[in-house]
Amino acid sequence: MTEPAQSGFISHLLELRNTLLRSVIAVLVIFIGLAYFANDIYSFVANPLIENLPENSQMIATDVTAPLFTPFKLTLFVALFAAIPFILHQIWSFIAPGLYAHEKRMLIPILLSSIVLFYGGIAFCYFVVLPIILSFFTGIGPEVMTLTPDISSYLGFVLKLFLAFGIAFEIPVAIMLLCWSGVTSTSSLKEKRPYIVVGAFVLAMFLTPPDVLSQTLLALPMLLLFELGLILAAFYSAKPSSEESQEEKQ
């Protein structure tokens, strides 16, 4: 490796380190700002369950440290989710100098839409999915059973669902990127639609708790988002390499 190339490689590594460091600092700053409201944040997230608990039932903590650490654990995840726009901006700043002008014009709206879709997936899970599945779960047990869910178990349950729906709502963005890069095309995806339907339910089975209801509530939006991605991807196609080579990087 020549001296200029080595120097450039080291500068890229330093810039990557600074990007990661700024992202971590952003998460920590948001976490510190939200730490005082940790119990309120947990109460807000637990509200769909509390509203569906039978009378005289309440949440419990089976671990001595759970009442302290569980709300703070949730707050850390909230800080991470809240910092995603900043983190994506840092990633964009790192890769943007190596992109062509048409790539920048293409990726900026995709970057913005991916943020909106991720938050939209979490909101859909909290306001639509959680009330449905929790109402179902809390209502099917025998009357002699006293439901006392553990706060740590519930946190793991909802975080898994939030992450699953947040990622699943990125399907339109993934389809647009695949079609734009030339990896696939809308016509090819339409031909594979039956397999994708099966694959959506299989993927939902791994991403959600082991029950048919939550799997279906994830798989159906995934299929709708797949159709939306096909519509949006029709406006994008792979750019000929000859045209790319003539365009200067900015």
Tab-separated table of N, CA and C in Angstrom, residues 46-191:
chain	number	residue	atom	x	y	z
A	46	ALA	N	-46.233	0.302	29.578
A	46	ALA	CA	-47.000	-0.773	30.201
A	46	ALA	C	-48.496	-0.503	30.200
A	47	ASN	N	-48.904	0.687	29.806
A	47	ASN	CA	-50.313	1.050	29.879
A	47	ASN	C	-51.237	0.116	29.087
A	48	PRO	N	-50.868	-0.327	27.869
A	48	PRO	CA	-51.752	-1.268	27.156
A	48	PRO	C	-51.999	-2.562	27.930
A	49	LEU	N	-51.000	-3.016	28.683
A	49	LEU	CA	-51.196	-4.218	29.495
A	49	LEU	C	-52.035	-3.918	30.726
A	50	ILE	N	-51.745	-2.814	31.398
A	50	ILE	CA	-52.455	-2.466	32.623
A	50	ILE	C	-53.950	-2.297	32.355
A	51	GLU	N	-54.285	-1.701	31.209
A	51	GLU	CA	-55.692	-1.491	30.880
A	51	GLU	C	-56.426	-2.798	30.630
A	52	ASN	N	-55.705	-3.862	30.306
A	52	ASN	CA	-56.343	-5.141	30.012
A	52	ASN	C	-56.210	-6.157	31.144
A	53	LEU	N	-55.550	-5.774	32.240
A	53	LEU	CA	-55.425	-6.694	33.363
A	53	LEU	C	-56.781	-6.867	34.050
A	54	PRO	N	-57.072	-8.079	34.493
A	54	PRO	CA	-58.306	-8.287	35.253
A	54	PRO	C	-58.300	-7.466	36.539
A	55	GLU	N	-59.475	-7.279	37.099
A	55	GLU	CA	-59.591	-6.513	38.333
A	55	GLU	C	-58.791	-7.199	39.440
A	56	ASN	N	-58.139	-6.375	40.248
A	56	ASN	CA	-57.317	-6.831	41.377
A	56	ASN	C	-56.009	-7.495	40.921
A	57	SER	N	-55.673	-7.388	39.654
A	57	SER	CA	-54.389	-7.902	39.160
A	57	SER	C	-53.416	-6.748	38.988
A	58	GLN	N	-52.139	-7.025	39.096
A	58	GLN	CA	-51.116	-6.007	38.938
A	58	GLN	C	-49.823	-6.646	38.461
A	59	MET	N	-48.912	-5.801	38.000
A	59	MET	CA	-47.609	-6.278	37.576
A	59	MET	C	-46.718	-6.491	38.793
A	60	ILE	N	-45.793	-7.442	38.672
A	60	ILE	CA	-44.900	-7.761	39.775
A	60	ILE	C	-43.454	-7.733	39.304
A	61	ALA	N	-42.541	-7.770	40.253
A	61	ALA	CA	-41.109	-7.878	39.979
A	61	ALA	C	-40.592	-9.109	40.707
A	62	THR	N	-40.098	-10.072	39.947
A	62	THR	CA	-39.586	-11.302	40.558
A	62	THR	C	-38.111	-11.200	40.914
A	63	ASP	N	-37.469	-10.127	40.472
A	63	ASP	CA	-36.059	-9.908	40.786
A	63	ASP	C	-35.957	-8.677	41.683
A	64	VAL	N	-35.102	-8.739	42.679
A	64	VAL	CA	-34.968	-7.632	43.627
A	64	VAL	C	-34.546	-6.348	42.924
A	65	THR	N	-33.686	-6.454	41.926
A	65	THR	CA	-33.172	-5.263	41.246
A	65	THR	C	-34.067	-4.794	40.101
A	66	ALA	N	-35.087	-5.565	39.748
A	66	ALA	CA	-35.919	-5.247	38.579
A	66	ALA	C	-36.612	-3.890	38.686
A	67	PRO	N	-37.175	-3.502	39.841
A	67	PRO	CA	-37.842	-2.199	39.900
A	67	PRO	C	-36.929	-1.024	39.584
A	68	LEU	N	-35.645	-1.171	39.811
A	68	LEU	CA	-34.696	-0.096	39.501
A	68	LEU	C	-34.196	-0.189	38.070
A	69	PHE	N	-33.726	-1.362	37.678
A	69	PHE	CA	-33.022	-1.475	36.402
A	69	PHE	C	-33.952	-1.622	35.194
A	70	THR	N	-35.122	-2.193	35.359
A	70	THR	CA	-36.008	-2.390	34.212
A	70	THR	C	-36.447	-1.067	33.591
A	71	PRO	N	-36.914	-0.071	34.363
A	71	PRO	CA	-37.251	1.213	33.738
A	71	PRO	C	-36.060	1.894	33.073
A	72	PHE	N	-34.870	1.763	33.683
A	72	PHE	CA	-33.690	2.386	33.083
A	72	PHE	C	-33.277	1.664	31.798
A	73	LYS	N	-33.466	0.348	31.770
A	73	LYS	CA	-33.185	-0.404	30.551
A	73	LYS	C	-34.099	0.049	29.420
A	74	LEU	N	-35.377	0.225	29.737
A	74	LEU	CA	-36.315	0.718	28.727
A	74	LEU	C	-35.927	2.120	28.272
A	75	THR	N	-35.539	2.964	29.210
A	75	THR	CA	-35.156	4.344	28.869
A	75	THR	C	-33.949	4.364	27.944
A	76	LEU	N	-33.010	3.437	28.147
A	76	LEU	CA	-31.848	3.362	27.265
A	76	LEU	C	-32.278	3.007	25.839
A	77	PHE	N	-33.219	2.083	25.700
A	77	PHE	CA	-33.718	1.746	24.376
A	77	PHE	C	-34.478	2.914	23.751
A	78	VAL	N	-35.234	3.634	24.565
A	78	VAL	CA	-35.944	4.816	24.063
A	78	VAL	C	-34.946	5.852	23.569
A	79	ALA	N	-33.862	6.034	24.313
A	79	ALA	CA	-32.819	6.975	23.900
A	79	ALA	C	-32.194	6.548	22.579
A	80	LEU	N	-31.984	5.237	22.414
A	80	LEU	CA	-31.427	4.730	21.167
A	80	LEU	C	-32.386	4.976	20.001
A	81	PHE	N	-33.657	4.690	20.208
A	81	PHE	CA	-34.655	4.922	19.156
A	81	PHE	C	-34.756	6.410	18.822
A	82	ALA	N	-34.701	7.255	19.860
A	82	ALA	CA	-34.821	8.693	19.636
A	82	ALA	C	-33.613	9.259	18.900
A	83	ALA	N	-32.457	8.625	19.081
A	83	ALA	CA	-31.227	9.115	18.457
A	83	ALA	C	-31.043	8.610	17.033
A	84	ILE	N	-31.937	7.782	16.545
A	84	ILE	CA	-31.769	7.199	15.217
A	84	ILE	C	-31.630	8.256	14.119
A	85	PRO	N	-32.432	9.340	14.102
A	85	PRO	CA	-32.204	10.359	13.064
A	85	PRO	C	-30.789	10.920	13.080
A	86	PHE	N	-30.257	11.193	14.269
A	86	PHE	CA	-28.886	11.706	14.369
A	86	PHE	C	-27.874	10.663	13.913
A	87	ILE	N	-28.094	9.394	14.318
A	87	ILE	CA	-27.166	8.326	13.934
A	87	ILE	C	-27.153	8.150	12.421
A	88	LEU	N	-28.325	8.163	11.810
A	88	LEU	CA	-28.397	8.025	10.348
A	88	LEU	C	-27.762	9.229	9.656
A	89	HIS	N	-27.909	10.405	10.255
A	89	HIS	CA	-27.260	11.595	9.692
A	89	HIS	C	-25.739	11.450	9.744
A	90	GLN	N	-25.233	10.894	10.833
A	90	GLN	CA	-23.794	10.675	10.944
A	90	GLN	C	-23.307	9.656	9.906
A	91	ILE	N	-24.098	8.607	9.714
A	91	ILE	CA	-23.736	7.609	8.697
A	91	ILE	C	-23.750	8.248	7.314
A	92	TRP	N	-24.755	9.082	7.067
A	92	TRP	CA	-24.854	9.766	5.776
A	92	TRP	C	-23.644	10.681	5.557
A	93	SER	N	-23.255	11.409	6.593
A	93	SER	CA	-22.092	12.304	6.469
A	93	SER	C	-20.821	11.525	6.170
A	94	PHE	N	-20.763	10.291	6.653
A	94	PHE	CA	-19.566	9.472	6.439
A	94	PHE	C	-19.497	8.936	5.010
A	95	ILE	N	-20.649	8.526	4.450
A	95	ILE	CA	-20.632	7.897	3.126
A	95	ILE	C	-20.889	8.873	1.987
A	96	ALA	N	-21.460	10.039	2.289
A	96	ALA	CA	-21.858	10.977	1.231
A	96	ALA	C	-20.702	11.406	0.323
A	97	PRO	N	-19.488	11.674	0.851
A	97	PRO	CA	-18.406	12.110	-0.048
A	97	PRO	C	-18.065	11.101	-1.134
A	98	GLY	N	-18.385	9.841	-0.946
A	98	GLY	CA	-18.066	8.827	-1.951
A	98	GLY	C	-19.196	8.522	-2.911
A	99	LEU	N	-20.262	9.317	-2.871
A	99	LEU	CA	-21.428	9.050	-3.714
A	99	LEU	C	-21.484	9.993	-4.905
A	100	TYR	N	-22.093	9.515	-5.980
A	100	TYR	CA	-22.379	10.358	-7.129
A	100	TYR	C	-23.547	11.282	-6.798
A	101	ALA	N	-23.696	12.336	-7.600
A	101	ALA	CA	-24.754	13.317	-7.352
A	101	ALA	C	-26.134	12.669	-7.435
A	102	HIS	N	-26.333	11.796	-8.429
A	102	HIS	CA	-27.655	11.163	-8.562
A	102	HIS	C	-27.912	10.186	-7.422
A	103	GLU	N	-26.851	9.620	-6.856
A	103	GLU	CA	-27.018	8.732	-5.712
A	103	GLU	C	-27.439	9.517	-4.473
A	104	LYS	N	-26.891	10.710	-4.317
A	104	LYS	CA	-27.282	11.551	-3.192
A	104	LYS	C	-28.743	11.965	-3.317
A	105	ARG	N	-29.140	12.359	-4.545
A	105	ARG	CA	-30.533	12.760	-4.743
A	105	ARG	C	-31.480	11.596	-4.472
A	106	MET	N	-31.028	10.386	-4.731
A	106	MET	CA	-31.854	9.210	-4.526
A	106	MET	C	-31.912	8.827	-3.043
A	107	LEU	N	-30.789	8.897	-2.366
A	107	LEU	CA	-30.708	8.350	-1.017
A	107	LEU	C	-31.254	9.285	0.058
A	108	ILE	N	-31.243	10.589	-0.192
A	108	ILE	CA	-31.755	11.516	0.817
A	108	ILE	C	-33.228	11.264	1.127
A	109	PRO	N	-34.131	11.201	0.125
A	109	PRO	CA	-35.533	10.884	0.469
A	109	PRO	C	-35.707	9.498	1.062
A	110	ILE	N	-34.874	8.539	0.634
A	110	ILE	CA	-34.959	7.196	1.214
A	110	ILE	C	-34.535	7.227	2.680
A	111	LEU	N	-33.508	8.005	2.992
A	111	LEU	CA	-33.056	8.133	4.376
A	111	LEU	C	-34.162	8.711	5.249
A	112	LEU	N	-34.814	9.772	4.755
A	112	LEU	CA	-35.891	10.404	5.522
A	112	LEU	C	-37.085	9.470	5.678
A	113	SER	N	-37.439	8.783	4.605
A	113	SER	CA	-38.600	7.888	4.667
A	113	SER	C	-38.323	6.693	5.573
A	114	SER	N	-37.075	6.229	5.619
A	114	SER	CA	-36.753	5.099	6.496
A	114	SER	C	-36.943	5.466	7.963
A	115	ILE	N	-36.625	6.718	8.318
A	115	ILE	CA	-36.835	7.179	9.696
A	115	ILE	C	-38.324	7.221	10.010
A	116	VAL	N	-39.104	7.792	9.096
A	116	VAL	CA	-40.552	7.896	9.313
A	116	VAL	C	-41.184	6.510	9.411
A	117	LEU	N	-40.767	5.598	8.541
A	117	LEU	CA	-41.337	4.253	8.553
A	117	LEU	C	-40.969	3.497	9.823
A	118	PHE	N	-39.752	3.664	10.298
A	118	PHE	CA	-39.342	2.980	11.525
A	118	PHE	C	-40.194	3.432	12.709
A	119	TYR	N	-40.343	4.742	12.853
A	119	TYR	CA	-41.185	5.255	13.931
A	119	TYR	C	-42.650	4.881	13.709
A	120	GLY	N	-43.072	4.846	12.450
A	120	GLY	CA	-44.436	4.443	12.150
A	120	GLY	C	-44.702	3.003	12.557
A	121	GLY	N	-43.710	2.134	12.361
A	121	GLY	CA	-43.860	0.742	12.767
A	121	GLY	C	-44.003	0.598	14.270
A	122	ILE	N	-43.214	1.361	15.021
A	122	ILE	CA	-43.305	1.316	16.483
A	122	ILE	C	-44.656	1.855	16.952
A	123	ALA	N	-45.100	2.968	16.343
A	123	ALA	CA	-46.393	3.543	16.721
A	123	ALA	C	-47.539	2.584	16.395
A	124	PHE	N	-47.469	1.930	15.240
A	124	PHE	CA	-48.497	0.953	14.870
A	124	PHE	C	-48.531	-0.196	15.876
A	125	CYS	N	-47.371	-0.639	16.301
A	125	CYS	CA	-47.296	-1.723	17.277
A	125	CYS	C	-47.909	-1.296	18.606
A	126	TYR	N	-47.594	-0.083	19.061
A	126	TYR	CA	-48.063	0.357	20.384
A	126	TYR	C	-49.562	0.643	20.393
A	127	PHE	N	-50.043	1.355	19.383
A	127	PHE	CA	-51.434	1.814	19.406
A	127	PHE	C	-52.428	0.808	18.817
A	128	VAL	N	-51.951	-0.113	17.967
A	128	VAL	CA	-52.867	-1.047	17.309
A	128	VAL	C	-52.626	-2.485	17.756
A	129	VAL	N	-51.386	-2.939	17.630
A	129	VAL	CA	-51.100	-4.362	17.854
A	129	VAL	C	-51.153	-4.727	19.326
A	130	LEU	N	-50.452	-3.969	20.180
A	130	LEU	CA	-50.398	-4.322	21.596
A	130	LEU	C	-51.776	-4.408	22.253
A	131	PRO	N	-52.659	-3.418	22.057
A	131	PRO	CA	-53.988	-3.549	22.684
A	131	PRO	C	-54.738	-4.798	22.233
A	132	ILE	N	-54.581	-5.188	20.967
A	132	ILE	CA	-55.302	-6.355	20.456
A	132	ILE	C	-54.766	-7.640	21.066
A	133	ILE	N	-53.452	-7.826	20.992
A	133	ILE	CA	-52.907	-9.100	21.456
A	133	ILE	C	-52.941	-9.209	22.982
A	134	LEU	N	-52.785	-8.087	23.689
A	134	LEU	CA	-52.835	-8.145	25.149
A	134	LEU	C	-54.255	-8.397	25.631
A	135	SER	N	-55.229	-7.817	24.937
A	135	SER	CA	-56.619	-8.100	25.274
A	135	SER	C	-56.927	-9.573	25.058
A	136	PHE	N	-56.351	-10.125	23.998
A	136	PHE	CA	-56.566	-11.549	23.700
A	136	PHE	C	-55.899	-12.432	24.758
A	137	PHE	N	-54.649	-12.141	25.074
A	137	PHE	CA	-53.900	-12.963	26.023
A	137	PHE	C	-54.494	-12.923	27.424
A	138	THR	N	-54.894	-11.738	27.858
A	138	THR	CA	-55.406	-11.603	29.229
A	138	THR	C	-56.838	-12.112	29.375
A	139	GLY	N	-57.492	-12.402	28.252
A	139	GLY	CA	-58.888	-12.826	28.328
A	139	GLY	C	-59.119	-14.299	28.087
A	140	ILE	N	-58.062	-15.055	27.745
A	140	ILE	CA	-58.273	-16.456	27.396
A	140	ILE	C	-57.967	-17.408	28.546
A	141	GLY	N	-57.391	-16.911	29.618
A	141	GLY	CA	-57.022	-17.793	30.732
A	141	GLY	C	-58.234	-18.215	31.545
A	142	PRO	N	-58.116	-19.281	32.332
A	142	PRO	CA	-59.210	-19.720	33.201
A	142	PRO	C	-59.491	-18.699	34.290
A	143	GLU	N	-60.720	-18.671	34.754
A	143	GLU	CA	-61.124	-17.682	35.746
A	143	GLU	C	-60.406	-17.866	37.078
A	144	VAL	N	-59.979	-19.077	37.365
A	144	VAL	CA	-59.304	-19.324	38.647
A	144	VAL	C	-57.863	-18.811	38.641
A	145	MET	N	-57.373	-18.405	37.464
A	145	MET	CA	-55.992	-17.938	37.345
A	145	MET	C	-55.904	-16.460	37.691
A	146	THR	N	-54.881	-16.094	38.438
A	146	THR	CA	-54.598	-14.694	38.735
A	146	THR	C	-53.413	-14.253	37.893
A	147	LEU	N	-53.653	-13.305	37.011
A	147	LEU	CA	-52.607	-12.844	36.094
A	147	LEU	C	-51.765	-11.768	36.766
A	148	THR	N	-50.474	-12.055	36.968
A	148	THR	CA	-49.536	-11.096	37.558
A	148	THR	C	-48.256	-11.085	36.728
A	149	PRO	N	-48.254	-10.373	35.607
A	149	PRO	CA	-47.088	-10.378	34.714
A	149	PRO	C	-45.877	-9.710	35.346
A	150	ASP	N	-44.715	-10.235	35.013
A	150	ASP	CA	-43.454	-9.702	35.525
A	150	ASP	C	-43.016	-8.516	34.678
A	151	ILE	N	-42.512	-7.463	35.303
A	151	ILE	CA	-42.170	-6.241	34.579
A	151	ILE	C	-41.009	-6.458	33.612
A	152	SER	N	-40.049	-7.298	33.977
A	152	SER	CA	-38.913	-7.565	33.086
A	152	SER	C	-39.348	-8.391	31.876
A	153	SER	N	-40.202	-9.382	32.100
A	153	SER	CA	-40.688	-10.212	30.990
A	153	SER	C	-41.511	-9.378	30.030
A	154	TYR	N	-42.328	-8.495	30.571
A	154	TYR	CA	-43.140	-7.640	29.692
A	154	TYR	C	-42.254	-6.708	28.877
A	155	LEU	N	-41.201	-6.185	29.489
A	155	LEU	CA	-40.297	-5.303	28.748
A	155	LEU	C	-39.661	-6.037	27.580
A	156	GLY	N	-39.165	-7.255	27.827
A	156	GLY	CA	-38.588	-8.031	26.729
A	156	GLY	C	-39.595	-8.318	25.636
A	157	PHE	N	-40.834	-8.562	26.031
A	157	PHE	CA	-41.912	-8.834	25.078
A	157	PHE	C	-42.170	-7.633	24.165
A	158	VAL	N	-42.330	-6.443	24.759
A	158	VAL	CA	-42.670	-5.274	23.949
A	158	VAL	C	-41.483	-4.785	23.123
A	159	LEU	N	-40.270	-4.885	23.668
A	159	LEU	CA	-39.103	-4.448	22.902
A	159	LEU	C	-38.917	-5.307	21.655
A	160	LYS	N	-39.171	-6.596	21.799
A	160	LYS	CA	-39.075	-7.494	20.649
A	160	LYS	C	-40.100	-7.124	19.594
A	161	LEU	N	-41.314	-6.803	20.025
A	161	LEU	CA	-42.352	-6.399	19.086
A	161	LEU	C	-42.039	-5.051	18.445
A	162	PHE	N	-41.579	-4.073	19.235
A	162	PHE	CA	-41.240	-2.764	18.690
A	162	PHE	C	-40.166	-2.879	17.608
A	163	LEU	N	-39.130	-3.648	17.905
A	163	LEU	CA	-38.042	-3.801	16.954
A	163	LEU	C	-38.510	-4.533	15.700
A	164	ALA	N	-39.343	-5.564	15.889
A	164	ALA	CA	-39.841	-6.334	14.747
A	164	ALA	C	-40.676	-5.457	13.822
A	165	PHE	N	-41.573	-4.667	14.387
A	165	PHE	CA	-42.434	-3.819	13.554
A	165	PHE	C	-41.650	-2.648	12.964
A	166	GLY	N	-40.701	-2.109	13.723
A	166	GLY	CA	-39.890	-1.022	13.181
A	166	GLY	C	-39.089	-1.469	11.969
A	167	ILE	N	-38.494	-2.662	12.046
A	167	ILE	CA	-37.720	-3.194	10.917
A	167	ILE	C	-38.636	-3.598	9.769
A	168	ALA	N	-39.773	-4.218	10.101
A	168	ALA	CA	-40.695	-4.678	9.055
A	168	ALA	C	-41.227	-3.519	8.225
A	169	PHE	N	-41.405	-2.369	8.834
A	169	PHE	CA	-41.934	-1.214	8.105
A	169	PHE	C	-40.903	-0.606	7.156
A	170	GLU	N	-39.668	-1.124	7.180
A	170	GLU	CA	-38.643	-0.649	6.251
A	170	GLU	C	-38.700	-1.397	4.907
A	171	ILE	N	-39.662	-2.284	4.744
A	171	ILE	CA	-39.743	-3.091	3.522
A	171	ILE	C	-39.808	-2.237	2.256
A	172	PRO	N	-40.644	-1.174	2.198
A	172	PRO	CA	-40.655	-0.352	0.971
A	172	PRO	C	-39.295	0.228	0.624
A	173	VAL	N	-38.557	0.670	1.642
A	173	VAL	CA	-37.221	1.226	1.411
A	173	VAL	C	-36.285	0.153	0.871
A	174	ALA	N	-36.349	-1.045	1.451
A	174	ALA	CA	-35.485	-2.140	0.990
A	174	ALA	C	-35.793	-2.502	-0.463
A	175	ILE	N	-37.068	-2.537	-0.820
A	175	ILE	CA	-37.446	-2.881	-2.195
A	175	ILE	C	-36.957	-1.821	-3.168
A	176	MET	N	-37.100	-0.552	-2.794
A	176	MET	CA	-36.632	0.522	-3.679
A	176	MET	C	-35.122	0.445	-3.892
A	177	LEU	N	-34.382	0.178	-2.825
A	177	LEU	CA	-32.927	0.083	-2.951
A	177	LEU	C	-32.515	-1.104	-3.816
A	178	LEU	N	-33.194	-2.231	-3.647
A	178	LEU	CA	-32.876	-3.419	-4.437
A	178	LEU	C	-33.158	-3.186	-5.921
A	179	CYS	N	-34.276	-2.552	-6.213
A	179	CYS	CA	-34.621	-2.292	-7.617
A	179	CYS	C	-33.708	-1.222	-8.209
A	180	TRP	N	-33.395	-0.204	-7.421
A	180	TRP	CA	-32.549	0.874	-7.929
A	180	TRP	C	-31.131	0.391	-8.194
A	181	SER	N	-30.637	-0.510	-7.348
A	181	SER	CA	-29.269	-1.013	-7.515
A	181	SER	C	-29.169	-2.079	-8.602
A	182	GLY	N	-30.306	-2.540	-9.101
A	182	GLY	CA	-30.285	-3.552	-10.154
A	182	GLY	C	-30.225	-4.976	-9.654
A	183	VAL	N	-30.301	-5.188	-8.345
A	183	VAL	CA	-30.275	-6.539	-7.795
A	183	VAL	C	-31.499	-7.324	-8.244
A	184	THR	N	-32.643	-6.639	-8.311
A	184	THR	CA	-33.874	-7.266	-8.769
A	184	THR	C	-34.717	-6.218	-9.472
A	185	SER	N	-35.936	-6.574	-9.850
A	185	SER	CA	-36.842	-5.650	-10.533
A	185	SER	C	-38.249	-5.876	-10.016
A	186	THR	N	-39.125	-4.913	-10.287
A	186	THR	CA	-40.507	-5.045	-9.823
A	186	THR	C	-41.198	-6.233	-10.479
A	187	SER	N	-40.913	-6.474	-11.753
A	187	SER	CA	-41.545	-7.605	-12.444
A	187	SER	C	-41.088	-8.928	-11.831
A	188	SER	N	-39.822	-9.020	-11.477
A	188	SER	CA	-39.317	-10.243	-10.857
A	188	SER	C	-39.944	-10.461	-9.487
A	189	LEU	N	-40.101	-9.389	-8.718
A	189	LEU	CA	-40.713	-9.505	-7.399
A	189	LEU	C	-42.187	-9.893	-7.503
A	190	LYS	N	-42.870	-9.374	-8.523
A	190	LYS	CA	-44.280	-9.731	-8.703
A	190	LYS	C	-44.425	-11.220	-9.019
A	191	GLU	N	-43.492	-11.740	-9.791
A	191	GLU	CA	-43.543	-13.168	-10.111
A	191	GLU	C	-43.316	-14.034	-8.876
